[in-house]
Every structure is written in structure tokens, then in C-alpha cells.
Coordinates of N, CA, C and O and ligand atoms in Angstrom, one line a residue:
X196 N 55.7 -24.6 104.3 CA 54.3 -24.6 104.7 C 53.7 -23.3 104.3 O 54.2 -22.2 104.3
X197 N 52.4 -23.5 103.8 CA 51.7 -22.3 103.3 C 50.5 -22.0 104.2 O 49.8 -22.9 104.7
X198 N 50.4 -20.7 104.6 CA 49.4 -20.3 105.5 C 48.6 -19.1 104.9 O 49.1 -18.2 104.3
X199 N 47.3 -19.2 105.1 CA 46.4 -18.1 104.7 C 46.0 -17.3 106.0 O 45.5 -17.9 106.9
X200 N 46.3 -16.0 106.0 CA 46.1 -15.2 107.1 C 44.9 -14.3 106.9 O 44.9 -13.4 106.0
X201 N 43.8 -14.5 107.7 CA 42.7 -13.7 107.7 C 43.0 -12.3 108.3 O 43.5 -12.2 109.4
X202 N 42.9 -11.3 107.4 CA 43.3 -9.9 107.8 C 42.0 -9.1 108.1 O 41.2 -8.9 107.2
X203 N 41.9 -8.6 109.3 CA 40.7 -7.8 109.6 C 41.0 -6.3 109.2 O 40.1 -5.6 108.8
X204 N 42.2 -5.9 109.4 CA 42.6 -4.5 109.0 C 44.2 -4.5 109.0 O 44.8 -5.3 109.6
X205 N 44.7 -3.5 108.3 CA 46.1 -3.4 108.2 C 46.9 -3.2 109.5 O 47.9 -3.9 109.7
X206 N 46.5 -2.3 110.4 CA 47.2 -2.2 111.6 C 47.3 -3.5 112.4 O 48.4 -3.8 113.0
X207 N 46.3 -4.3 112.4 CA 46.3 -5.5 113.1 C 47.1 -6.6 112.4 O 47.5 -7.6 113.0
X208 N 47.4 -6.4 111.2 CA 48.1 -7.5 110.4 C 49.6 -7.4 110.5 O 50.3 -8.4 110.2
X209 N 50.1 -6.2 110.8 CA 51.6 -6.0 110.7 C 52.4 -7.0 111.6 O 53.3 -7.6 111.1
X210 N 52.0 -7.1 112.8 CA 52.8 -8.0 113.7 C 52.6 -9.4 113.4 O 53.6 -10.2 113.2
X211 N 51.4 -10.0 113.2 CA 51.2 -11.4 112.8 C 52.0 -11.7 111.5 O 52.6 -12.7 111.4
X212 N 51.9 -10.8 110.5 CA 52.5 -11.0 109.2 C 54.1 -11.2 109.4 O 54.7 -12.1 108.9
X213 N 54.6 -10.3 110.2 CA 56.1 -10.3 110.4 C 56.5 -11.6 111.1 O 57.5 -12.3 110.7
X214 N 55.7 -12.0 112.0 CA 56.1 -13.2 112.8 C 55.9 -14.5 111.9 O 56.7 -15.4 111.9
X215 N 54.7 -14.6 111.3 CA 54.4 -15.9 110.6 C 55.2 -16.0 109.4 O 55.6 -17.2 109.0
X216 N 55.6 -14.9 108.7 CA 56.3 -15.1 107.5 C 57.8 -15.4 107.7 O 58.5 -15.6 106.7
X217 N 58.2 -15.5 109.0 CA 59.6 -15.9 109.2 C 59.8 -17.4 108.8 O 60.9 -17.7 108.4
X218 N 58.8 -18.2 109.0 CA 59.0 -19.6 108.6 C 57.8 -20.2 107.8 O 57.7 -21.4 107.7
X219 N 57.0 -19.4 107.3 CA 55.9 -19.9 106.5 C 55.7 -19.0 105.3 O 56.0 -17.8 105.3
X220 N 55.1 -19.5 104.2 CA 54.7 -18.7 103.1 C 53.3 -18.2 103.3 O 52.4 -19.0 103.4
X221 N 53.2 -16.9 103.5 CA 51.9 -16.3 104.0 C 51.2 -15.6 102.8 O 51.8 -14.9 102.1
X222 N 49.9 -15.8 102.8 CA 49.0 -15.1 101.9 C 47.9 -14.4 102.7 O 47.4 -15.1 103.6
X223 N 47.6 -13.2 102.5 CA 46.6 -12.5 103.2 C 45.2 -12.8 102.6 O 45.1 -13.1 101.4
X224 N 44.2 -12.6 103.4 CA 42.8 -12.7 103.0 C 42.0 -11.6 103.7 O 41.8 -11.7 104.9
X225 N 41.6 -10.6 102.9 CA 40.9 -9.5 103.5 C 39.4 -9.6 103.1 O 39.1 -9.3 101.9
X226 N 38.6 -10.1 104.0 CA 37.2 -10.4 103.7 C 36.4 -9.1 103.3 O 36.0 -9.0 102.2
X227 N 36.3 -8.3 104.3 CA 35.7 -6.9 104.0 C 34.2 -6.7 103.9 O 33.7 -5.6 103.9
X228 N 33.4 -7.8 103.7 CA 32.0 -7.6 103.4 C 31.2 -7.1 104.7 O 30.1 -6.7 104.6
X229 N 31.9 -7.3 105.8 CA 31.2 -6.8 107.1 C 31.4 -5.3 107.2 O 30.8 -4.6 108.1
X230 N 32.3 -4.7 106.4 CA 32.7 -3.3 106.7 C 31.7 -2.3 106.0 O 31.3 -2.4 104.8
X231 N 31.2 -1.3 106.8 CA 30.2 -0.4 106.3 C 30.7 1.0 106.7 O 31.2 1.2 107.8
X232 N 30.5 2.1 105.9 CA 30.0 2.0 104.5 C 31.1 1.7 103.5 O 32.2 1.4 103.9
X233 N 30.7 1.8 102.2 CA 31.6 1.4 101.2 C 32.9 2.2 101.2 O 34.0 1.6 100.9
X234 N 32.9 3.5 101.5 CA 34.1 4.3 101.5 C 35.0 3.8 102.6 O 36.2 4.0 102.5
X235 N 34.4 3.3 103.7 CA 35.3 2.8 104.8 C 36.0 1.5 104.4 O 37.1 1.3 104.7
X236 N 35.3 0.7 103.6 CA 35.9 -0.5 103.0 C 37.1 -0.1 102.2 O 38.2 -0.7 102.3
X237 N 36.9 0.9 101.4 CA 38.0 1.4 100.5 C 39.2 1.8 101.3 O 40.4 1.5 101.0
X238 N 38.9 2.6 102.4 CA 40.1 3.1 103.2 C 40.8 1.9 103.8 O 42.1 1.9 103.8
X239 N 40.1 0.9 104.3 CA 40.8 -0.2 105.0 C 41.5 -1.1 104.0 O 42.6 -1.6 104.2
X240 N 40.9 -1.3 102.8 CA 41.5 -2.1 101.8 C 42.8 -1.4 101.3 O 43.8 -2.0 101.1
X241 N 42.7 -0.1 101.1 CA 43.9 0.7 100.7 C 45.1 0.5 101.7 O 46.2 0.4 101.3
X242 N 44.7 0.5 103.0 CA 45.7 0.4 104.0 C 46.3 -1.0 104.0 O 47.6 -1.1 104.1
X243 N 45.5 -2.0 103.7 CA 46.1 -3.4 103.6 C 47.0 -3.4 102.4 O 48.1 -4.0 102.4
X244 N 46.6 -2.8 101.3 CA 47.4 -2.8 100.1 C 48.8 -2.1 100.3 O 49.8 -2.5 99.9
X245 N 48.7 -1.0 101.1 CA 49.9 -0.3 101.5 C 50.9 -1.2 102.3 O 52.1 -1.3 102.1
X246 N 50.3 -1.9 103.3 CA 51.1 -2.8 104.1 C 51.7 -3.9 103.2 O 52.9 -4.3 103.4
X247 N 50.9 -4.5 102.3 CA 51.4 -5.5 101.4 C 52.6 -5.1 100.6 O 53.5 -5.8 100.3
X248 N 52.5 -3.8 100.2 CA 53.6 -3.2 99.4 C 54.8 -3.2 100.3 O 55.9 -3.5 99.8
X249 N 54.6 -2.8 101.5 CA 55.8 -2.6 102.4 C 56.4 -4.0 102.7 O 57.6 -4.1 102.8
X250 N 55.6 -5.0 102.9 CA 56.2 -6.4 103.3 C 56.4 -7.2 102.1 O 56.9 -8.4 102.2
X251 N 56.1 -6.7 100.9 CA 56.2 -7.4 99.6 C 55.4 -8.7 99.7 O 55.9 -9.8 99.4
X252 N 54.2 -8.6 100.2 CA 53.3 -9.8 100.4 C 52.1 -9.7 99.4 O 51.9 -8.8 98.7
X253 N 51.5 -10.9 99.4 CA 50.3 -11.0 98.5 C 49.0 -11.1 99.4 O 49.1 -11.8 100.5
X254 N 47.9 -10.6 98.9 CA 46.7 -10.7 99.7 C 45.5 -10.8 98.7 O 45.6 -10.3 97.6
X255 N 44.6 -11.6 99.1 CA 43.4 -11.8 98.3 C 42.3 -10.8 98.8 O 42.1 -10.7 100.0
X256 N 41.7 -10.2 97.8 CA 40.6 -9.2 98.2 C 39.3 -9.7 97.4 O 39.1 -9.3 96.3
X257 N 38.5 -10.6 98.1 CA 37.3 -11.0 97.4 C 36.4 -9.8 97.1 O 36.4 -8.8 97.9
X258 N 35.6 -9.9 96.1 CA 34.6 -8.9 95.8 C 33.7 -8.8 97.0 O 33.1 -9.8 97.4
X259 N 33.5 -7.6 97.6 CA 32.7 -7.5 98.8 C 31.2 -7.8 98.5 O 30.7 -7.3 97.5
X260 N 30.6 -8.5 99.4 CA 29.1 -8.8 99.3 C 28.4 -8.3 100.6 O 28.0 -9.2 101.3
X261 N 28.4 -7.0 100.8 CA 27.9 -6.5 102.1 C 26.4 -7.0 102.4 O 26.0 -7.2 103.5
X262 N 25.6 -7.1 101.2 CA 24.2 -7.5 101.4 C 24.1 -8.9 102.0 O 23.3 -9.2 102.8
X263 N 25.0 -9.8 101.5 CA 25.0 -11.2 102.1 C 25.4 -11.2 103.5 O 24.8 -12.0 104.3
X264 N 26.4 -10.4 103.9 CA 26.8 -10.4 105.3 C 25.6 -9.9 106.1 O 25.3 -10.4 107.2
X265 N 25.0 -8.8 105.6 CA 23.8 -8.2 106.4 C 22.7 -9.2 106.5 O 22.0 -9.3 107.6
X266 N 22.4 -10.0 105.4 CA 21.3 -11.0 105.5 C 21.6 -11.9 106.6 O 20.6 -12.4 107.3
X267 N 22.8 -12.3 106.8 CA 23.2 -13.3 107.9 C 23.1 -12.6 109.3 O 22.7 -13.2 110.3
X268 N 23.5 -11.4 109.4 CA 23.7 -10.7 110.7 C 22.5 -9.9 111.2 O 22.4 -9.7 112.4
X269 N 21.6 -9.6 110.3 CA 20.6 -8.6 110.7 C 19.7 -9.2 111.8 O 19.2 -8.4 112.7
X270 N 19.5 -10.5 111.9 CA 18.7 -11.1 113.0 C 19.3 -10.8 114.3 O 18.7 -10.9 115.4
X271 N 20.6 -10.5 114.3 CA 21.4 -10.3 115.6 C 21.8 -8.9 115.8 O 22.7 -8.6 116.5
X272 N 21.0 -8.0 115.1 CA 21.3 -6.6 115.1 C 21.4 -6.0 116.5 O 22.2 -5.1 116.8
X273 N 20.6 -6.5 117.4 CA 20.5 -5.9 118.7 C 21.5 -6.5 119.7 O 21.6 -6.0 120.9
X274 N 22.3 -7.4 119.2 CA 23.3 -8.0 120.1 C 24.4 -6.9 120.4 O 24.8 -6.1 119.6
X275 N 24.9 -7.0 121.7 CA 26.0 -6.1 122.0 C 27.3 -6.5 121.3 O 27.4 -7.6 120.9
X276 N 28.2 -5.5 121.1 CA 29.5 -5.9 120.5 C 30.2 -6.9 121.4 O 30.2 -6.8 122.6
X277 N 30.7 -8.0 120.7 CA 31.3 -9.1 121.5 C 30.3 -10.2 121.7 O 30.7 -11.3 122.2
X278 N 29.0 -10.0 121.3 CA 28.0 -11.1 121.5 C 27.9 -12.0 120.4 O 28.8 -12.3 119.6
X279 N 26.6 -12.5 120.2 CA 26.4 -13.6 119.2 C 26.7 -13.1 117.8 O 27.0 -13.9 116.9
X280 N 26.4 -11.9 117.5 CA 26.6 -11.4 116.1 C 28.1 -11.4 115.8 O 28.4 -11.8 114.7
X281 N 28.9 -11.1 116.7 CA 30.4 -11.1 116.4 C 30.8 -12.6 116.3 O 31.7 -12.8 115.4
X282 N 30.3 -13.5 117.0 CA 30.7 -14.9 116.9 C 30.3 -15.4 115.4 O 31.1 -16.1 114.8
X283 N 29.1 -15.0 115.0 CA 28.7 -15.3 113.6 C 29.6 -14.7 112.6 O 30.0 -15.3 111.6
X284 N 29.9 -13.4 112.8 CA 30.8 -12.7 111.9 C 32.2 -13.4 111.8 O 32.7 -13.5 110.7
X285 N 32.7 -13.8 112.9 CA 34.0 -14.5 112.9 C 33.9 -15.8 112.0 O 34.7 -16.1 111.2
X286 N 32.8 -16.5 112.3 CA 32.5 -17.7 111.6 C 32.5 -17.5 110.1 O 33.1 -18.2 109.3
X287 N 31.7 -16.5 109.7 CA 31.6 -16.2 108.2 C 32.9 -15.9 107.6 O 33.3 -16.4 106.6
X288 N 33.7 -15.1 108.3 CA 35.0 -14.6 107.8 C 36.0 -15.8 107.7 O 36.7 -15.9 106.8
X289 N 36.0 -16.6 108.8 CA 36.9 -17.8 108.8 C 36.6 -18.8 107.7 O 37.5 -19.5 107.2
X290 N 35.3 -19.0 107.5 CA 34.9 -20.0 106.5 C 35.3 -19.5 105.1 O 35.8 -20.3 104.3
X291 N 35.2 -18.3 104.8 CA 35.7 -17.7 103.5 C 37.2 -17.9 103.4 O 37.7 -18.2 102.4
X292 N 37.8 -17.6 104.5 CA 39.3 -17.7 104.5 C 39.7 -19.1 104.3 O 40.7 -19.4 103.5
X293 N 39.0 -20.1 105.0 CA 39.4 -21.5 104.8 C 39.2 -22.0 103.4 O 40.0 -22.7 102.9
X294 N 38.1 -21.5 102.8 CA 37.8 -21.9 101.4 C 38.9 -21.4 100.5 O 39.4 -22.2 99.7
X295 N 39.3 -20.2 100.7 CA 40.4 -19.6 99.9 C 41.7 -20.4 100.2 O 42.5 -20.6 99.2
X296 N 41.9 -20.7 101.4 CA 43.1 -21.4 101.8 C 43.2 -22.8 101.0 O 44.2 -23.1 100.5
X297 N 42.1 -23.5 101.0 CA 42.1 -24.8 100.4 C 42.3 -24.6 98.9 O 43.1 -25.3 98.3
X298 N 41.7 -23.6 98.3 CA 41.8 -23.3 96.9 C 43.3 -22.9 96.5 O 43.7 -23.1 95.4
X299 N 44.0 -22.4 97.5 CA 45.4 -21.9 97.2 C 46.4 -22.9 97.7 O 47.6 -22.6 97.6
X300 N 46.0 -24.1 98.1 CA 47.0 -25.1 98.5 C 47.6 -24.8 99.9 O 48.7 -25.3 100.1
X301 N 47.0 -24.0 100.7 CA 47.5 -23.8 102.1 C 47.2 -24.9 103.0 O 46.1 -25.6 102.9
X302 N 48.0 -25.1 104.0 CA 47.8 -26.2 105.0 C 47.3 -25.6 106.3 O 46.7 -26.2 107.1
X303 N 47.6 -24.3 106.5 CA 47.3 -23.6 107.8 C 46.5 -22.3 107.5 O 46.7 -21.7 106.5
X304 N 45.8 -22.0 108.6 CA 45.1 -20.7 108.6 C 45.2 -20.0 110.0 O 45.4 -20.7 111.0
X305 N 45.1 -18.7 110.0 CA 45.2 -18.0 111.2 C 44.5 -16.6 111.0 O 44.0 -16.3 109.9
X306 N 44.3 -15.9 112.1 CA 43.6 -14.6 112.0 C 44.5 -13.5 112.7 O 45.2 -13.8 113.7
X307 N 44.3 -12.3 112.3 CA 44.9 -11.1 112.9 C 44.1 -10.6 114.1 O 44.5 -9.8 114.9
X308 N 42.8 -11.1 114.2 CA 41.9 -10.5 115.2 C 42.3 -10.6 116.6 O 41.9 -9.7 117.4
X309 N 43.2 -11.5 117.0 CA 43.5 -11.7 118.4 C 44.6 -10.7 118.8 O 45.1 -10.8 120.0
X310 N 44.9 -9.7 118.0 CA 45.8 -8.6 118.5 C 45.0 -7.6 119.2 O 45.5 -6.8 120.0
X311 N 43.7 -7.6 119.0 CA 42.9 -6.5 119.6 C 42.6 -6.8 121.1 O 42.2 -7.9 121.4
X312 N 42.8 -5.8 121.9 CA 42.5 -6.0 123.3 C 40.9 -6.1 123.6 O 40.5 -6.4 124.6
X313 N 40.1 -5.7 122.5 CA 38.7 -5.7 122.7 C 38.0 -7.1 122.3 O 36.8 -7.2 122.5
X314 N 38.8 -8.0 121.8 CA 38.2 -9.2 121.2 C 38.4 -10.4 122.2 O 39.3 -10.5 122.9
X315 N 37.4 -11.3 122.1 CA 37.4 -12.5 122.9 C 38.2 -13.5 122.2 O 37.8 -14.2 121.3
X316 N 39.5 -13.6 122.6 CA 40.5 -14.5 121.9 C 40.2 -16.0 122.1 O 40.5 -16.8 121.2
X317 N 39.6 -16.3 123.2 CA 39.2 -17.8 123.4 C 38.2 -18.2 122.4 O 38.3 -19.2 121.7
X318 N 37.2 -17.3 122.2 CA 36.1 -17.6 121.3 C 36.6 -17.6 119.8 O 36.3 -18.5 119.1
X319 N 37.5 -16.7 119.5 CA 38.0 -16.6 118.2 C 38.8 -17.8 117.8 O 38.6 -18.5 116.8
X320 N 39.7 -18.2 118.7 CA 40.5 -19.4 118.5 C 39.7 -20.7 118.5 O 40.0 -21.6 117.7
X321 N 38.6 -20.7 119.3 CA 37.8 -21.9 119.3 C 37.0 -22.0 117.9 O 37.0 -23.1 117.3
X322 N 36.5 -20.9 117.5 CA 35.8 -21.0 116.2 C 36.8 -21.3 115.0 O 36.5 -22.1 114.1
X323 N 37.9 -20.7 115.1 CA 38.9 -20.9 114.1 C 39.3 -22.4 114.0 O 39.4 -22.9 112.9
X324 N 39.6 -23.0 115.2 CA 39.9 -24.4 115.2 C 38.9 -25.3 114.6 O 39.2 -26.2 113.9
X325 N 37.6 -25.0 115.0 CA 36.5 -25.8 114.5 C 36.4 -25.7 112.9 O 36.3 -26.7 112.2
X326 N 36.5 -24.5 112.4 CA 36.4 -24.3 111.0 C 37.6 -24.9 110.2 O 37.4 -25.6 109.2
X327 N 38.8 -24.7 110.8 CA 40.0 -25.3 110.1 C 39.8 -26.8 110.0 O 40.1 -27.4 109.0
X328 N 39.4 -27.4 111.1 CA 39.2 -28.9 111.1 C 38.2 -29.3 110.0 O 38.4 -30.2 109.3
X329 N 37.1 -28.5 109.9 CA 36.0 -28.9 108.9 C 36.6 -28.8 107.5 O 36.1 -29.5 106.6
X330 N 37.6 -28.0 107.3 CA 38.2 -27.8 105.9 C 39.5 -28.6 105.8 O 40.2 -28.5 104.8
X331 N 39.8 -29.4 106.8 CA 41.1 -30.2 106.7 C 42.3 -29.4 106.8 O 43.4 -29.7 106.2
X332 N 42.2 -28.3 107.5 CA 43.3 -27.3 107.7 C 43.8 -27.3 109.2 O 43.1 -27.8 110.0
X333 N 44.9 -26.7 109.4 CA 45.4 -26.5 110.8 C 45.3 -25.1 111.2 O 45.8 -24.2 110.4
X334 N 44.6 -24.8 112.3 CA 44.5 -23.5 112.8 C 45.7 -23.1 113.6 O 46.1 -23.8 114.6
X335 N 46.3 -22.0 113.3 CA 47.5 -21.5 114.1 C 46.9 -20.7 115.3 O 46.4 -19.6 115.1
X336 N 46.9 -21.3 116.4 CA 46.3 -20.8 117.6 C 47.2 -19.7 118.3 O 48.0 -20.1 119.1
X337 N 47.0 -18.5 118.0 CA 47.8 -17.4 118.6 C 47.0 -16.3 119.2 O 45.9 -16.1 118.8
X338 N 47.6 -15.7 120.2 CA 47.0 -14.5 120.9 C 48.0 -13.4 120.6 O 49.0 -13.2 121.4
X339 N 47.8 -12.7 119.5 CA 48.8 -11.8 119.1 C 49.0 -10.6 120.0 O 50.1 -9.9 120.0
X340 N 48.0 -10.3 120.8 CA 48.1 -9.1 121.7 C 49.1 -9.3 122.9 O 49.5 -8.4 123.5
X341 N 49.5 -10.6 123.1 CA 50.4 -10.9 124.2 C 51.8 -10.3 123.9 O 52.1 -10.0 122.7
X342 N 52.6 -10.2 124.9 CA 54.0 -9.7 124.7 C 54.0 -8.3 124.0 O 54.8 -8.2 123.1
X343 N 53.2 -7.4 124.4 CA 53.1 -6.1 123.8 C 52.8 -6.1 122.3 O 53.1 -5.1 121.6
X344 N 52.1 -7.2 121.9 CA 51.8 -7.2 120.4 C 50.9 -6.1 120.0 O 51.1 -5.5 118.9
X345 N 49.9 -5.7 120.8 CA 49.0 -4.6 120.5 C 49.8 -3.3 120.3 O 49.7 -2.6 119.4
X346 N 50.7 -3.0 121.3 CA 51.5 -1.8 121.3 C 52.4 -1.8 120.1 O 52.5 -0.7 119.4
X347 N 53.0 -2.9 119.8 CA 53.8 -3.0 118.6 C 53.0 -2.7 117.3 O 53.5 -2.0 116.4
X348 N 51.8 -3.2 117.3 CA 51.0 -3.0 116.1 C 50.6 -1.5 115.9 O 50.6 -1.0 114.8
X349 N 50.4 -0.8 117.0 CA 50.1 0.6 117.0 C 51.3 1.4 116.5 O 51.2 2.3 115.6
X350 N 52.5 1.0 117.0 CA 53.7 1.7 116.6 C 54.0 1.5 115.1 O 54.3 2.5 114.4
X351 N 53.8 0.3 114.7 CA 54.1 0.0 113.2 C 53.1 0.8 112.4 O 53.5 1.3 111.3
X352 N 51.8 0.8 112.8 CA 50.8 1.4 112.0 C 51.1 2.9 111.9 O 51.0 3.6 110.8
X353 N 51.6 3.5 113.0 CA 52.0 4.9 113.0 C 53.2 5.2 112.1 O 53.2 6.1 111.3
X354 N 54.2 4.3 112.2 CA 55.4 4.5 111.4 C 55.1 4.4 109.9 O 55.7 5.0 109.1
X355 N 54.2 3.5 109.5 CA 53.9 3.3 108.1 C 52.8 4.2 107.6 O 52.4 4.1 106.5
X356 N 52.2 5.0 108.6 CA 51.1 5.9 108.3 C 49.9 5.1 107.7 O 49.3 5.5 106.7
X357 N 49.6 4.0 108.4 CA 48.4 3.2 107.9 C 47.1 3.8 108.5 O 47.2 4.3 109.7
X358 N 46.1 3.8 107.8 CA 44.8 4.2 108.3 C 44.4 3.4 109.5 O 44.4 2.2 109.4
X359 N 44.0 4.1 110.5 CA 43.5 3.4 111.7 C 42.1 3.8 112.0 O 41.8 4.9 112.3
X360 N 41.2 2.8 112.0 CA 39.7 3.1 112.2 C 39.4 3.2 113.7 O 40.2 2.8 114.5
X361 N 38.2 3.8 114.0 CA 37.9 3.9 115.4 C 36.6 3.1 115.7 O 35.9 3.4 116.7
X362 N 36.2 2.2 114.8 CA 35.1 1.2 115.2 C 35.4 -0.1 114.5 O 36.2 -0.1 113.6
X363 N 34.8 -1.1 115.0 CA 35.1 -2.5 114.5 C 34.9 -2.6 113.0 O 35.8 -3.1 112.3
X364 N 33.7 -2.2 112.5 CA 33.6 -2.3 111.0 C 32.2 -2.3 110.5 O 31.9 -1.7 109.5
X365 N 31.3 -3.1 111.2 CA 29.9 -3.2 110.6 C 29.1 -2.0 110.9 O 29.4 -1.2 111.8
X366 N 27.9 -2.0 110.3 CA 27.0 -0.9 110.5 C 26.5 -0.8 112.0 O 26.3 0.3 112.5
X367 N 26.5 -1.9 112.7 CA 26.0 -1.9 114.1 C 27.1 -1.3 115.0 O 26.8 -0.6 115.9
X368 N 28.3 -1.7 114.7 CA 29.4 -1.1 115.5 C 29.6 0.4 115.2 O 30.0 1.1 116.1
X369 N 29.3 0.8 114.0 CA 29.4 2.2 113.7 C 28.3 3.0 114.4 O 28.6 4.1 115.0
Ligands
SF4_247 S1 31.3 -5.6 115.7 FE1 32.9 -6.3 114.4 S2 33.1 -8.5 114.8 FE2 31.1 -7.8 115.6 S3 29.7 -8.2 113.9 FE3 30.4 -6.1 113.7 S4 32.2 -6.2 112.3 FE4 31.8 -8.3 113.1

């Protein structure tokens, strides 16, 4: 079974990657167009590359199009974090991941986002399920932060010396 894993950042990806790759062929997808500014994108991408080197994994890094992300999100600029703008952001990212998954012959998709204690995991999995279905894929419905998943991700990020950001990613969260 082949799975494409939407990676929001390297620290969040370590635990899901280890677990999913036990019985699936996993490829990462680092969207990145929501991340502002450009040097922050580079830091997060480098951290994902470092993790991929460590796990001997492959990841797709699409050319970032921050202007396109902004065009979609700017009408929701005043939304609080966790509100409608974030739902749209998840949708944009999962659609891109699903498109790449179909193109790579994957049958399943999943995201690393549910490891965060700050994220609405019900919303994330519901959007993920809907998008996977639209693309003829299976959404792997996981809440990675359960069973100390978040603490494990922090420990792993520290031990691998992965860059850890202190805001979600977009200009509004910054
Ligand atoms: S706060 Fe995070 S999830 Fe919400 S819109 Fe910004 S980057 Fe996307």
C-alpha cells in the first residue's frame, strides 16, 4: 500500500512517519505555500529534508506559490487562528496532497497536523475524508497527538536537532 503523507513541518512528521512506514510505502508532501516569510519556508523545508535523510524517506517539495495561497486566504485575514481561514488552509493543502497522491499511484493519504495540541482534529479529519473521497483515495483517520504522540514528537525533534517554529506558518499567524 502506498500512502502520501501531508507534512506540515518536520517535528510533526517524525512520529506519523515512523508509525505509517511500518506497513506502508510512505512519501511525504511538504506544501509550504502558506509559510511566510520566504526564509521561514527555507528553514522548515531544510528541517524536513534533514528528517527525510534520517528516515531514508522521499518527500515532494512543490514550488511554493505563496501569492496563490494569499489570494485564497486574504478574504479571511481577520479570522482567529482555528477559524474559517484555517479550514480553508487545510482544504488547499489536502487537495494538493491528494492530487500528488493520485499522480504517484498512492491509494491512501494522511496528514501530520493532528499531532498538534492546538489543532481541531475533528475538523482536519473531516476535511481530509471529504477530499480523499473526491479523489478516489482513502483518508487515514488518525489523531497523532494521542498516546503521548505530541511529547514523542518534541523529544524526537530535540534529539535530531530539527528546527522548531513558534507560530503556525502564515503571515496572519506570525
Ligand atoms: S494559522 Fe496555520 S492553519 Fe491557519 S491559515 Fe495560517 S498557516 Fe494555515
